[in-house]
Coordinates of C-alpha atoms in Angstrom, one line a residue:
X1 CA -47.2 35.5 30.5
X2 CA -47.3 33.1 27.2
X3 CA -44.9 34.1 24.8
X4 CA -44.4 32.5 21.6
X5 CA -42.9 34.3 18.1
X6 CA -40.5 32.8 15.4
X7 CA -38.0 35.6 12.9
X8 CA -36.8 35.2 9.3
X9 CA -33.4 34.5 10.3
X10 CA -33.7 35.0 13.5
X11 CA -33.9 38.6 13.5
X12 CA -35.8 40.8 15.5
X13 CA -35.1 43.9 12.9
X14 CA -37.7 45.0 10.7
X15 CA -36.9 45.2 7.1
X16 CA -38.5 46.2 3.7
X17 CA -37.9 43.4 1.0
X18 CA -39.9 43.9 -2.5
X19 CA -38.3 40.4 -3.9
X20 CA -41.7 38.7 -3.6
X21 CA -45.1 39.7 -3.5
X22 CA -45.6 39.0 0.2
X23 CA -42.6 37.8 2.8
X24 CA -43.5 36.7 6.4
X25 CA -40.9 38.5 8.2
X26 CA -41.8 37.1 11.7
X27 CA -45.0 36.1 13.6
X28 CA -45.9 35.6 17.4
X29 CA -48.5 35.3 19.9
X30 CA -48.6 36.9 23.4
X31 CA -50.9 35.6 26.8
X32 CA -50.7 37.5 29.3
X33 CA -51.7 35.5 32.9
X34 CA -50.0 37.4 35.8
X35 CA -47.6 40.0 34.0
X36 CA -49.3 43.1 35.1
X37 CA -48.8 45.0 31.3
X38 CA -46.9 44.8 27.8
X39 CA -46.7 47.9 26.4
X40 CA -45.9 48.8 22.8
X41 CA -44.8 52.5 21.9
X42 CA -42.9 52.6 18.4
X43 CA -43.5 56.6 17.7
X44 CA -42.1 56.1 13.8
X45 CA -43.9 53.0 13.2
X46 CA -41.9 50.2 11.4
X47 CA -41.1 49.9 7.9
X48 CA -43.4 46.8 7.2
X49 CA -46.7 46.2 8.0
X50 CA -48.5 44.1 10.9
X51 CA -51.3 42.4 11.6
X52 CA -52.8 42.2 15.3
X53 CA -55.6 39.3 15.8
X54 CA -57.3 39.8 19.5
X55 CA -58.1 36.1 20.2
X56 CA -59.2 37.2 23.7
X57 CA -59.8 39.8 26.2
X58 CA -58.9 43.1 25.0
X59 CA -56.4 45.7 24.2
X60 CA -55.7 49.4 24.4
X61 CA -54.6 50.9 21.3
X62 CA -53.8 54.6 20.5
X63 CA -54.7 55.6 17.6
X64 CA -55.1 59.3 17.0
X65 CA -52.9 60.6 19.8
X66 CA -50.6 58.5 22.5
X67 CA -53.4 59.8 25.2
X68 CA -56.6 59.0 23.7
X69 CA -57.3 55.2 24.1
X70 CA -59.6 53.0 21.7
X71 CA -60.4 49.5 23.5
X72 CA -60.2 46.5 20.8
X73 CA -62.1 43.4 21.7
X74 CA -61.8 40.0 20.6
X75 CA -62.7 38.8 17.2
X76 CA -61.2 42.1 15.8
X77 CA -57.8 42.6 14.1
X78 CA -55.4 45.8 13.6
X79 CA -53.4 46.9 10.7
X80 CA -50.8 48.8 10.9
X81 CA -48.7 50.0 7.6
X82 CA -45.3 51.1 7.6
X83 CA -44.5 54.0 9.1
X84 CA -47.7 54.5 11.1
X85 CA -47.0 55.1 15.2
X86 CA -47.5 52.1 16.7
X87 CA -48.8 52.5 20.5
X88 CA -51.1 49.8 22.4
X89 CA -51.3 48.5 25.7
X90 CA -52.1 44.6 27.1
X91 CA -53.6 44.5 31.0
X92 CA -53.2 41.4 32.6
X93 CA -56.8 41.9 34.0
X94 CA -58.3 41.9 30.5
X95 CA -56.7 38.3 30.2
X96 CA -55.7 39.2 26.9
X97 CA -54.6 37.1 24.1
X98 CA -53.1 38.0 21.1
X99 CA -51.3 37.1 17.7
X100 CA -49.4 39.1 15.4
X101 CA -47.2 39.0 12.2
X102 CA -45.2 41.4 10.3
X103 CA -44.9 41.6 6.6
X104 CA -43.6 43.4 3.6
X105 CA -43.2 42.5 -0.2
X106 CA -43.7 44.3 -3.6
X107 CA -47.4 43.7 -3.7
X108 CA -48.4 43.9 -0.4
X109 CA -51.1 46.9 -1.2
X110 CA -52.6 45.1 -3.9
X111 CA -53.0 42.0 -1.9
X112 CA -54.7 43.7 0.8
X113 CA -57.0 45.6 -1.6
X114 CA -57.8 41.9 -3.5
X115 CA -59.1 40.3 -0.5
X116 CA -61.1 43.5 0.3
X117 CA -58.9 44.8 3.6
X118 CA -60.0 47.9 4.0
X119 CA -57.5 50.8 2.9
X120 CA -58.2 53.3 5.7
X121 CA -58.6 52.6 9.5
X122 CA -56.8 49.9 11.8
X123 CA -59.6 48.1 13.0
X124 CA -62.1 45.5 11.7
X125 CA -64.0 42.7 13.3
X126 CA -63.3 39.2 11.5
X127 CA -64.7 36.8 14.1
X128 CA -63.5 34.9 16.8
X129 CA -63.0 31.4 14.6
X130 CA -60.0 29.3 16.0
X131 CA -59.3 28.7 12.8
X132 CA -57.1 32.2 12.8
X133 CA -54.7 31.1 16.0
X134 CA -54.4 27.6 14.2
X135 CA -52.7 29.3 11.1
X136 CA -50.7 32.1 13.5
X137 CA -49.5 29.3 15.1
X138 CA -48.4 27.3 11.8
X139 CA -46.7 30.2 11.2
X140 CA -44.9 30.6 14.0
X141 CA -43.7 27.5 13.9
X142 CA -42.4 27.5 10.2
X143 CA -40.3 30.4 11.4
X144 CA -38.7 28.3 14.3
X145 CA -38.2 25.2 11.9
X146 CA -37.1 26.8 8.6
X147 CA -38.1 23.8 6.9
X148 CA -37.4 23.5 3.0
X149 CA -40.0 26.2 1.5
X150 CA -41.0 27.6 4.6
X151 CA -40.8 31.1 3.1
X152 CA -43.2 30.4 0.4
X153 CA -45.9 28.2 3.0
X154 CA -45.6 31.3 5.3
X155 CA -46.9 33.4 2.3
X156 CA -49.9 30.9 1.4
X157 CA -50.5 30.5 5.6
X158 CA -50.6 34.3 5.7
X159 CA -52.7 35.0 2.3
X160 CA -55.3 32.0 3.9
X161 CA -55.6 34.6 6.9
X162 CA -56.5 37.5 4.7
X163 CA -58.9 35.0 2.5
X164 CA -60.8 34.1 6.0
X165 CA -60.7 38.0 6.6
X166 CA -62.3 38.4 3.1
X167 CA -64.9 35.4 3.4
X168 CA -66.1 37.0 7.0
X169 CA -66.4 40.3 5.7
X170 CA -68.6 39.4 2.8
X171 CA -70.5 37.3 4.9
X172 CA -70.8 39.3 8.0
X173 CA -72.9 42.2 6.2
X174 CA -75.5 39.6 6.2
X175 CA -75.7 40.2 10.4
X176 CA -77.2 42.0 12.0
X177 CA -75.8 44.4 15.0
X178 CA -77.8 42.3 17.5
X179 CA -76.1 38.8 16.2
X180 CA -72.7 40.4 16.9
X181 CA -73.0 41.7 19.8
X182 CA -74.3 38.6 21.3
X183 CA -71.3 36.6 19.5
X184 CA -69.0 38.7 21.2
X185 CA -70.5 38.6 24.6
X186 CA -70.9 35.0 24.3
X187 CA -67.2 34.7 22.9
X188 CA -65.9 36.9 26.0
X189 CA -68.1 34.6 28.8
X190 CA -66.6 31.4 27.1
X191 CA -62.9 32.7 27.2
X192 CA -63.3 34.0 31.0
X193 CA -65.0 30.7 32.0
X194 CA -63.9 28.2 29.5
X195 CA -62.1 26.2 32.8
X196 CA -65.5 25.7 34.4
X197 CA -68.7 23.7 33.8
X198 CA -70.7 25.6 30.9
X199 CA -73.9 24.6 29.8
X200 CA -75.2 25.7 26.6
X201 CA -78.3 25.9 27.7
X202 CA -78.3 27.6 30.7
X203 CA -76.1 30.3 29.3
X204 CA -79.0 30.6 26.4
X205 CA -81.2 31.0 29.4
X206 CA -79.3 33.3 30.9
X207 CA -79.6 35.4 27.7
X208 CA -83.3 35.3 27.1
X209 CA -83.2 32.9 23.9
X210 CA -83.7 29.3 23.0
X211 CA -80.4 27.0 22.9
X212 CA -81.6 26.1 19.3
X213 CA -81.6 29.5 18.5
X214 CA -78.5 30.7 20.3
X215 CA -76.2 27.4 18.7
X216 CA -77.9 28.5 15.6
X217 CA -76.4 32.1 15.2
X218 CA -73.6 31.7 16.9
X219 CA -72.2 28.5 14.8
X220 CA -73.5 31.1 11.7
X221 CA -71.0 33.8 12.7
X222 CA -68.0 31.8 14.0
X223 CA -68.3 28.9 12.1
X224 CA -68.7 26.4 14.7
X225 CA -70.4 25.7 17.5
X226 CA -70.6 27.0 20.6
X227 CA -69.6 23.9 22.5
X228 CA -66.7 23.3 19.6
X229 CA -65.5 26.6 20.3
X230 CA -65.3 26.2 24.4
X231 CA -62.9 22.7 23.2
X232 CA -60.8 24.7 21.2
X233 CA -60.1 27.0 24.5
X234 CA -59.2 24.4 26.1
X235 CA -56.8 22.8 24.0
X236 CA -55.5 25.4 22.5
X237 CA -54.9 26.2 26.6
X238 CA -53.8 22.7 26.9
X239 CA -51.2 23.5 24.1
X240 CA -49.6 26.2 25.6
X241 CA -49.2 24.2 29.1
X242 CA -47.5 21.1 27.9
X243 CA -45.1 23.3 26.1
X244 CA -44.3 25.8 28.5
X245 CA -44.9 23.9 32.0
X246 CA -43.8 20.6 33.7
X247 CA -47.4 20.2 35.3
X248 CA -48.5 16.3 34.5
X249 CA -51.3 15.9 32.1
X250 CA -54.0 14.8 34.9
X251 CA -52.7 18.5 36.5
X252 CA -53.2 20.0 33.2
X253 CA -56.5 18.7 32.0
X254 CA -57.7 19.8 35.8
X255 CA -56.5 23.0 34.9
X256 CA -58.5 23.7 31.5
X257 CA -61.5 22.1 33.2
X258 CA -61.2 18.4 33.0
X259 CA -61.7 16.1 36.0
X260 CA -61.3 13.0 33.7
X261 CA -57.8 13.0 32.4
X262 CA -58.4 10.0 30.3
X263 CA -61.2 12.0 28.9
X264 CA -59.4 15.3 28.5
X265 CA -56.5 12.5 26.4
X266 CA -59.2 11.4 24.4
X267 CA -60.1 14.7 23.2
X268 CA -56.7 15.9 22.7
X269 CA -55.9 13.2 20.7
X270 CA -59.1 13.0 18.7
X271 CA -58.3 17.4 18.0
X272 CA -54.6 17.0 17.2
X273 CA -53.7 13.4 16.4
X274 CA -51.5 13.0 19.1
X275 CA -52.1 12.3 22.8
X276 CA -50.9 15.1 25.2
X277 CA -48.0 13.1 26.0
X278 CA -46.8 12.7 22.5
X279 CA -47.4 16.3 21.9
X280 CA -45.1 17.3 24.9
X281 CA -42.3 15.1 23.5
X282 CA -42.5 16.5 20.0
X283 CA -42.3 20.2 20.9
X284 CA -39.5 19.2 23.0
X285 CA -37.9 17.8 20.3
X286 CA -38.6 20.6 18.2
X287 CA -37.3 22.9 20.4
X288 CA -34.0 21.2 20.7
X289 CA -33.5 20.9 17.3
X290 CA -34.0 25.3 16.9
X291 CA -31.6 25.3 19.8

């Protein structure tokens, strides 16, 4: 299991602060490969609110009662507000992937309401753009680093998720049913197979649809393309390997589906700015310095 969080001062307690408008009070992600399950059961809730983003797989969540289940896919997030019970389940065989961040301030309602997040219910589908695990993980690491600011650029990181949130919502009444559940079909095949060969057009095939068509849609509801998204699996898979294992980088890009490690480099380096060496070295560097 992948685990990966940062805390406002290093504290794992929830608090309610109405200082600011919005405070970041911590922020983390969870992948879970061979840890059978991660349960969560908080009967009183907490006294802030959180955000769940479902990057992959699934989750169980219990909504109504702690018996009745409701299964949230990827592309969807979760809102709980303080004082809610909190009770969800992760299966290792769902694969899932997930991000999360807690948050309180003074305006936190009105916020929410501004960007259109709706006021009732936990769950609504945002999409499955990489662009959401890039900011959680911005996030995350502002929380480690406590950089000069960092409270402030964890406000704007988080208020750039909710004005994502806001731009797919407006923009996703303009789908139809059909368009997402292809979108999420196609977004569940490429995180199950993302380490294999994938062709485009044979998946397109597969589906009874032209490619043209099929790169079409899809890049109109994630924002990219299909084969862009695939890449960002794999590096953001990449990621999580140089900072978590010793395996070498010809082991690694093997891993995520890369028999060329020069290749798999080039990539890397062309996404991040870095090679995958460099990478390694910095977030052991970083890592030292939180230590």
């Amino acid at each position: 299991m992948y685990v990966n969080s940062g805390y406002m001062n290093g504290s794992r307690i929830d608090f309610k602060d109405k200082s600011h408008p919005l405070i970041v009070g911590s922020c983390g992600t969870y992948h879970l490969y061979k840890h059978p399950r991660l349960p969560t059961w908080r009967p009183k809730g907490r006294i802030d609110f959180q955000l769940l983003y479902i990057a992959a797989g699934k989750a169980h969540f219990y909504f109504k009662n702690d018996k009745e289940d409701e299964i949230v896919t990827a592309g969807h997030m979760v809102l709980y507000r303080p004082r809610e019970m909190q009770k969800y389940v992760y299966y290792c065989v769902d694969q899932t992937e997930v991000y999360w961040v807690h948050f309180t301030g003074s305006e936190v309602k009105n916020i929410l309401r501004q960007y259109g997040i709706p006021s009732k219910g936990h769950v609504f589908y945002t999409g499955t753009s990489p662009d959401y695990q890039w900011i959680f993980r911005q996030m995350i690491l502002e929380l480690q680093m406590c950089r000069p600011n960092y409270e402030e650029l964890l406000s704007l990181l988080l208020r750039h998720i909710f004005l994502l949130i806001n731009r797919h919502i407006k923009e996703g009444n303009k789908a139809t049913s059909y368009m997402l559940e292809e979108t999420e079909r196609a977004t569940r095949y490429f995180n199950e197979n993302y380490n294999k060969p994938i062709s485009i057009e044979e998946y397109a095939l597969s589906r009874h649809v032209s490619a043209c068509w099929f790169i079409r849609k899809f890049k109109y509801y994630t924002g990219i393309s299909p084969m862009q998204y695939v890449l960002s699996i794999r590096i953001a898979n990449a990621q999580n390997l140089l900072e978590t294992t010793s395996y070498t980088v010809a082991e690694i890009a093997d891993i995520i589906g890369y028999d060329n490690p020069l290749y798999f480099s080039r990539l890397f380096k062309k996404q991040l700015g870095m090679s995958p060496t460099e990478y390694r070295k910095k977030q052991t560097a970083q890592m030292n310095v939180t230590l």
